[in-house]
XYZ file of C-alpha atoms in Angstrom:
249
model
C 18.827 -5.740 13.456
C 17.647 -2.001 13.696
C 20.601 0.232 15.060
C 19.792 1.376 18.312
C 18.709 4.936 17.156
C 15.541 3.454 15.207
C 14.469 1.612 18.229
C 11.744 2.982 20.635
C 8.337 4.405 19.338
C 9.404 3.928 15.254
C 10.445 -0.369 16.344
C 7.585 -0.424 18.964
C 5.049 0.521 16.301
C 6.929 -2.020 13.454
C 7.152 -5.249 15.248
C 3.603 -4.821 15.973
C 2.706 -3.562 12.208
C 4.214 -6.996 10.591
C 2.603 -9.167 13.443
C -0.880 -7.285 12.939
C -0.728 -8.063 8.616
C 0.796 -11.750 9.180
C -2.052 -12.551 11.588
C -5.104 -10.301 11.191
C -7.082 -13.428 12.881
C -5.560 -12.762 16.274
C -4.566 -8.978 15.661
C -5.884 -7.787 19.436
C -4.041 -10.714 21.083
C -0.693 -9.816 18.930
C -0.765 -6.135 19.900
C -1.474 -7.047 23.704
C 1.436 -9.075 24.316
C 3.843 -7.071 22.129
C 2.691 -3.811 23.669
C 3.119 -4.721 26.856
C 6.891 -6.494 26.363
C 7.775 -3.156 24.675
C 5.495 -1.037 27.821
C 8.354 1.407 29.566
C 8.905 -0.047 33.476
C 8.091 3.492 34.946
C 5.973 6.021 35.641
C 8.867 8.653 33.979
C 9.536 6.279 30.781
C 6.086 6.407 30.317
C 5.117 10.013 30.509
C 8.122 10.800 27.764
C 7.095 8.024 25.698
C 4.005 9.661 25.242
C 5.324 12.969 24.460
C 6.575 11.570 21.195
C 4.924 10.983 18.003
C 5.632 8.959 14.756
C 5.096 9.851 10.926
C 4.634 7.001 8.561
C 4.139 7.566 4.545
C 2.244 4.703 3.576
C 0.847 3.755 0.221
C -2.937 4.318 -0.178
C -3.973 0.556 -1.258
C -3.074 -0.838 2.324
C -4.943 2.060 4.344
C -7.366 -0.179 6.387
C -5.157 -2.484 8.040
C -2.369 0.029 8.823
C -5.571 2.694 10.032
C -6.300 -0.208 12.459
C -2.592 -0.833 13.646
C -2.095 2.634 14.498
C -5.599 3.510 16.377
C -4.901 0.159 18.514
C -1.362 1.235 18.851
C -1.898 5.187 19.924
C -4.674 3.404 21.971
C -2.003 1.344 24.248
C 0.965 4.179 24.250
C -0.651 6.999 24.003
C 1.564 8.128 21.131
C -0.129 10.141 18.163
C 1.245 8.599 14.569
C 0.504 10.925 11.732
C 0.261 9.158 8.449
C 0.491 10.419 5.010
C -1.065 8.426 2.482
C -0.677 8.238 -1.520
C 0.670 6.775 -4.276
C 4.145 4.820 -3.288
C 6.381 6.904 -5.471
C 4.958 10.143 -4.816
C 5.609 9.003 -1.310
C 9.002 8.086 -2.202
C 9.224 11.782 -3.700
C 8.171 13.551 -0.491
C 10.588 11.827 1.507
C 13.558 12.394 -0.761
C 12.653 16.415 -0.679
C 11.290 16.647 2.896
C 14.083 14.260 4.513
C 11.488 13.759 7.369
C 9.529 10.862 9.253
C 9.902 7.722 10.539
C 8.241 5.008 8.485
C 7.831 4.258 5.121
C 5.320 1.546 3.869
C 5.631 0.812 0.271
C 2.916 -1.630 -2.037
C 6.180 -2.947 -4.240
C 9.988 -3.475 -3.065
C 11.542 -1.792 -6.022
C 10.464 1.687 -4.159
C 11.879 0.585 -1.053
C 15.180 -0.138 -3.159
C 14.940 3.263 -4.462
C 15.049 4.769 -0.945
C 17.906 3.069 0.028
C 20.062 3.780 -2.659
C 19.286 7.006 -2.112
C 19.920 6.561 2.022
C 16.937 6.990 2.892
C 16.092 4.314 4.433
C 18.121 1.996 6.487
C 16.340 -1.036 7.430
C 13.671 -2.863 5.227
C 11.487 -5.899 6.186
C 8.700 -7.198 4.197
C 5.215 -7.329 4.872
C 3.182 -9.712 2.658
C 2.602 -10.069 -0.951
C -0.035 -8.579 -3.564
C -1.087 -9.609 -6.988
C -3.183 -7.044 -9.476
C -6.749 -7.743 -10.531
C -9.298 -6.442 -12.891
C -11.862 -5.091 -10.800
C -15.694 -5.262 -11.782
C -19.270 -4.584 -10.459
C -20.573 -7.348 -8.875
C -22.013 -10.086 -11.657
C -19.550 -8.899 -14.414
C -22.306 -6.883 -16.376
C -19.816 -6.107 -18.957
C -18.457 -9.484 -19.333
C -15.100 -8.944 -18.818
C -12.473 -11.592 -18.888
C -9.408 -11.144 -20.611
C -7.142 -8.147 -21.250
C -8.629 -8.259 -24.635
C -11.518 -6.830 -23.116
C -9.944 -3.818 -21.864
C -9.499 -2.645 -25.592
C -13.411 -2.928 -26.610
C -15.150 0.312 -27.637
C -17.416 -0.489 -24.683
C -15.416 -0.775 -22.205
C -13.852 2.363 -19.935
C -10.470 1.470 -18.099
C -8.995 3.056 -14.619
C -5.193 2.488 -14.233
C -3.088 3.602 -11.588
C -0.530 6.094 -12.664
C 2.539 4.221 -13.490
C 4.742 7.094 -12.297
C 2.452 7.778 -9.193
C 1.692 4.058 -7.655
C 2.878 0.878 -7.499
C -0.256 -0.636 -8.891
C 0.420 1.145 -11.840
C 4.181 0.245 -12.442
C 3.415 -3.352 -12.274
C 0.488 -3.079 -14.389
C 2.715 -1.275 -17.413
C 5.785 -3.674 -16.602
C 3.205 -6.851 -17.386
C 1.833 -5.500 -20.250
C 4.675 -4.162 -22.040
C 5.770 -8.071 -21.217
C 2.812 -9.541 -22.875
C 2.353 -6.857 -25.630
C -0.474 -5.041 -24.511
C 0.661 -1.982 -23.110
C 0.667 0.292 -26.050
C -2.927 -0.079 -27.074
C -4.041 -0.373 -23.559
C -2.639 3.073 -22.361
C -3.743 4.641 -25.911
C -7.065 3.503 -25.554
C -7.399 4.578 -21.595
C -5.930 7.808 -22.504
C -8.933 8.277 -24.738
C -11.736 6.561 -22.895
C -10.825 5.682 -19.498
C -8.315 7.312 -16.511
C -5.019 7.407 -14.969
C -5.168 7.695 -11.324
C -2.864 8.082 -8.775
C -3.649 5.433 -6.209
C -5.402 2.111 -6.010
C -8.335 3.368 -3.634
C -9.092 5.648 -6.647
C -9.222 2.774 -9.287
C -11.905 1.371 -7.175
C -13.510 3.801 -5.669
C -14.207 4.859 -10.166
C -15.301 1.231 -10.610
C -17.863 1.008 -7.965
C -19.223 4.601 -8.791
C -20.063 3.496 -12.464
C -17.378 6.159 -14.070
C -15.599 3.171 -15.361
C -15.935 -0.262 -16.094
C -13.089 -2.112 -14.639
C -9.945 -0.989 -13.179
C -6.801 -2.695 -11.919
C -6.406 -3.278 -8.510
C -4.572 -5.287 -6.043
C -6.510 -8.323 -4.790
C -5.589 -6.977 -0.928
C -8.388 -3.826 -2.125
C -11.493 -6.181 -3.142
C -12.437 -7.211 0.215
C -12.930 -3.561 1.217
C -15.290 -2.846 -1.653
C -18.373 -5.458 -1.571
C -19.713 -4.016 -4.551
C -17.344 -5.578 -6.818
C -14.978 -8.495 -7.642
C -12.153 -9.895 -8.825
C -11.428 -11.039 -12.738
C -7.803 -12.934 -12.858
C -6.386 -13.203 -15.911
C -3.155 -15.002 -16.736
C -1.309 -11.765 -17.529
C -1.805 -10.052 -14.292
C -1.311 -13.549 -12.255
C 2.483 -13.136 -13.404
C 2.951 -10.105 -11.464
C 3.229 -9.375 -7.517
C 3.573 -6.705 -5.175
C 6.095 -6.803 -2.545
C 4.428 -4.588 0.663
C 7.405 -3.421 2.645
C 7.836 -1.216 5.346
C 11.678 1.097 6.127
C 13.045 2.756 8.779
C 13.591 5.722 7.534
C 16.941 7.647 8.466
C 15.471 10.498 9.894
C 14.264 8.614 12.476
């Protein structure tokens, strides 16, 4: 259980967070009921309640849902929530320095781990699970299938930064795994780009910069214009989205 400092705005906007990703289907009837068991009983609850306001560092990749959470949450409390987005570990870095916030959603658990040892944060619950992709244009045009691919003279790679996002972490941990890595990052470093979130990746694989890039499958649906390659490399690898009270709540 969250201590009874963390509750309030910061566990109002949480319980509601985890029911909203768990059940996207029936997000407007999940956010009705919970907002109005957690809806102060008068008129002077009410007006303070909406006096406060909630930060939340959230990693870039899960923007869309989270943007929806908060607009349907601010919408029902009248409670601002300001929300920083980037790469999880730069997040993770702005926390440790600043010492300030509320929230912190993370795209893999290891960062989350990181924060606590570092007592930061001092409740965790996860949100769902991720698994990285190679991202192409719609149709494949370059005909790319295999991690072997990624090493072709004609093909241009986007990473995420594997000291900036969690994208990029798990991409480096399953290719050093599989024997890859080496020649992979040499061969981006010459031809393709680091970046230091997943909306990047994607955003330089639907502009034509770069040929593929490795995302999470959570980021497809938001980009129409391309798809999803699975290879048995990446399928070993997940991402653990999880979301911490932070201590300076």
């Amino acid at each position: 259980m969250i201590d009874r400092n963390a509750r309030g705005s910061a566990n109002r906007f949480l319980l509601i967070l985890i029911s909203a990703i768990a059940m996207l289907g029936v997000l407007g009837f999940v956010l009705f009921n919970l907002g109005r068991q957690s809806m102060p009983v008068t008129q002077g609850a009410k007006d303070e309640n909406s006096k406060q306001s909630l930060f939340l560092y959230c990693a870039a990749g899960i923007r869309p849902p989270v943007e929806e959470v908060a607009a349907q949450y601010e919408k029902e409390y009248g409670t601002p929530i300001q929300i920083q987005y980037g790469g999880s570990n730069t997040l993770l870095s702005q926390i440790d320095v600043g010492k300030t916030g509320d929230l912190y959603i993370a795209a893999d658990d290891n960062y989350i781990n990181l924060a606590r040892e570092k007592g930061l944060v001092k409740e965790a619950i996860p949100l769902a699970l991720m698994r990285p992709v190679l991202a192409v244009k719609k149709g494949n045009p370059k005909n790319i299938h295999a991690i072997e691919d990624l090493l072709r003279d004609d093909v241009k790679t986007a990473l995420g930064n594997p000291d900036q996002a969690a994208i990029g972490k798990t991409t480096r941990k399953l290719l050093e795994d599989s024997g890859y890595w080496d020649r992979v990052q040499g061969h981006v470093t010459k031809t393709g780009v680091f970046k230091p979130t997943v909306p990047e990746v994607a955003n330089d694989v639907k502009i034509g910069s770069v040929d593929v890039g490795v995302v999470w499958d959570s980021t497809l649906p938001l980009y129409p214009d391309l798809e999803a390659v699975r290879t048995p490399t990446l399928d070993a690898g997940t991402g653990s989205v999880m979301i911490g009270v932070l201590t300076s709540s």
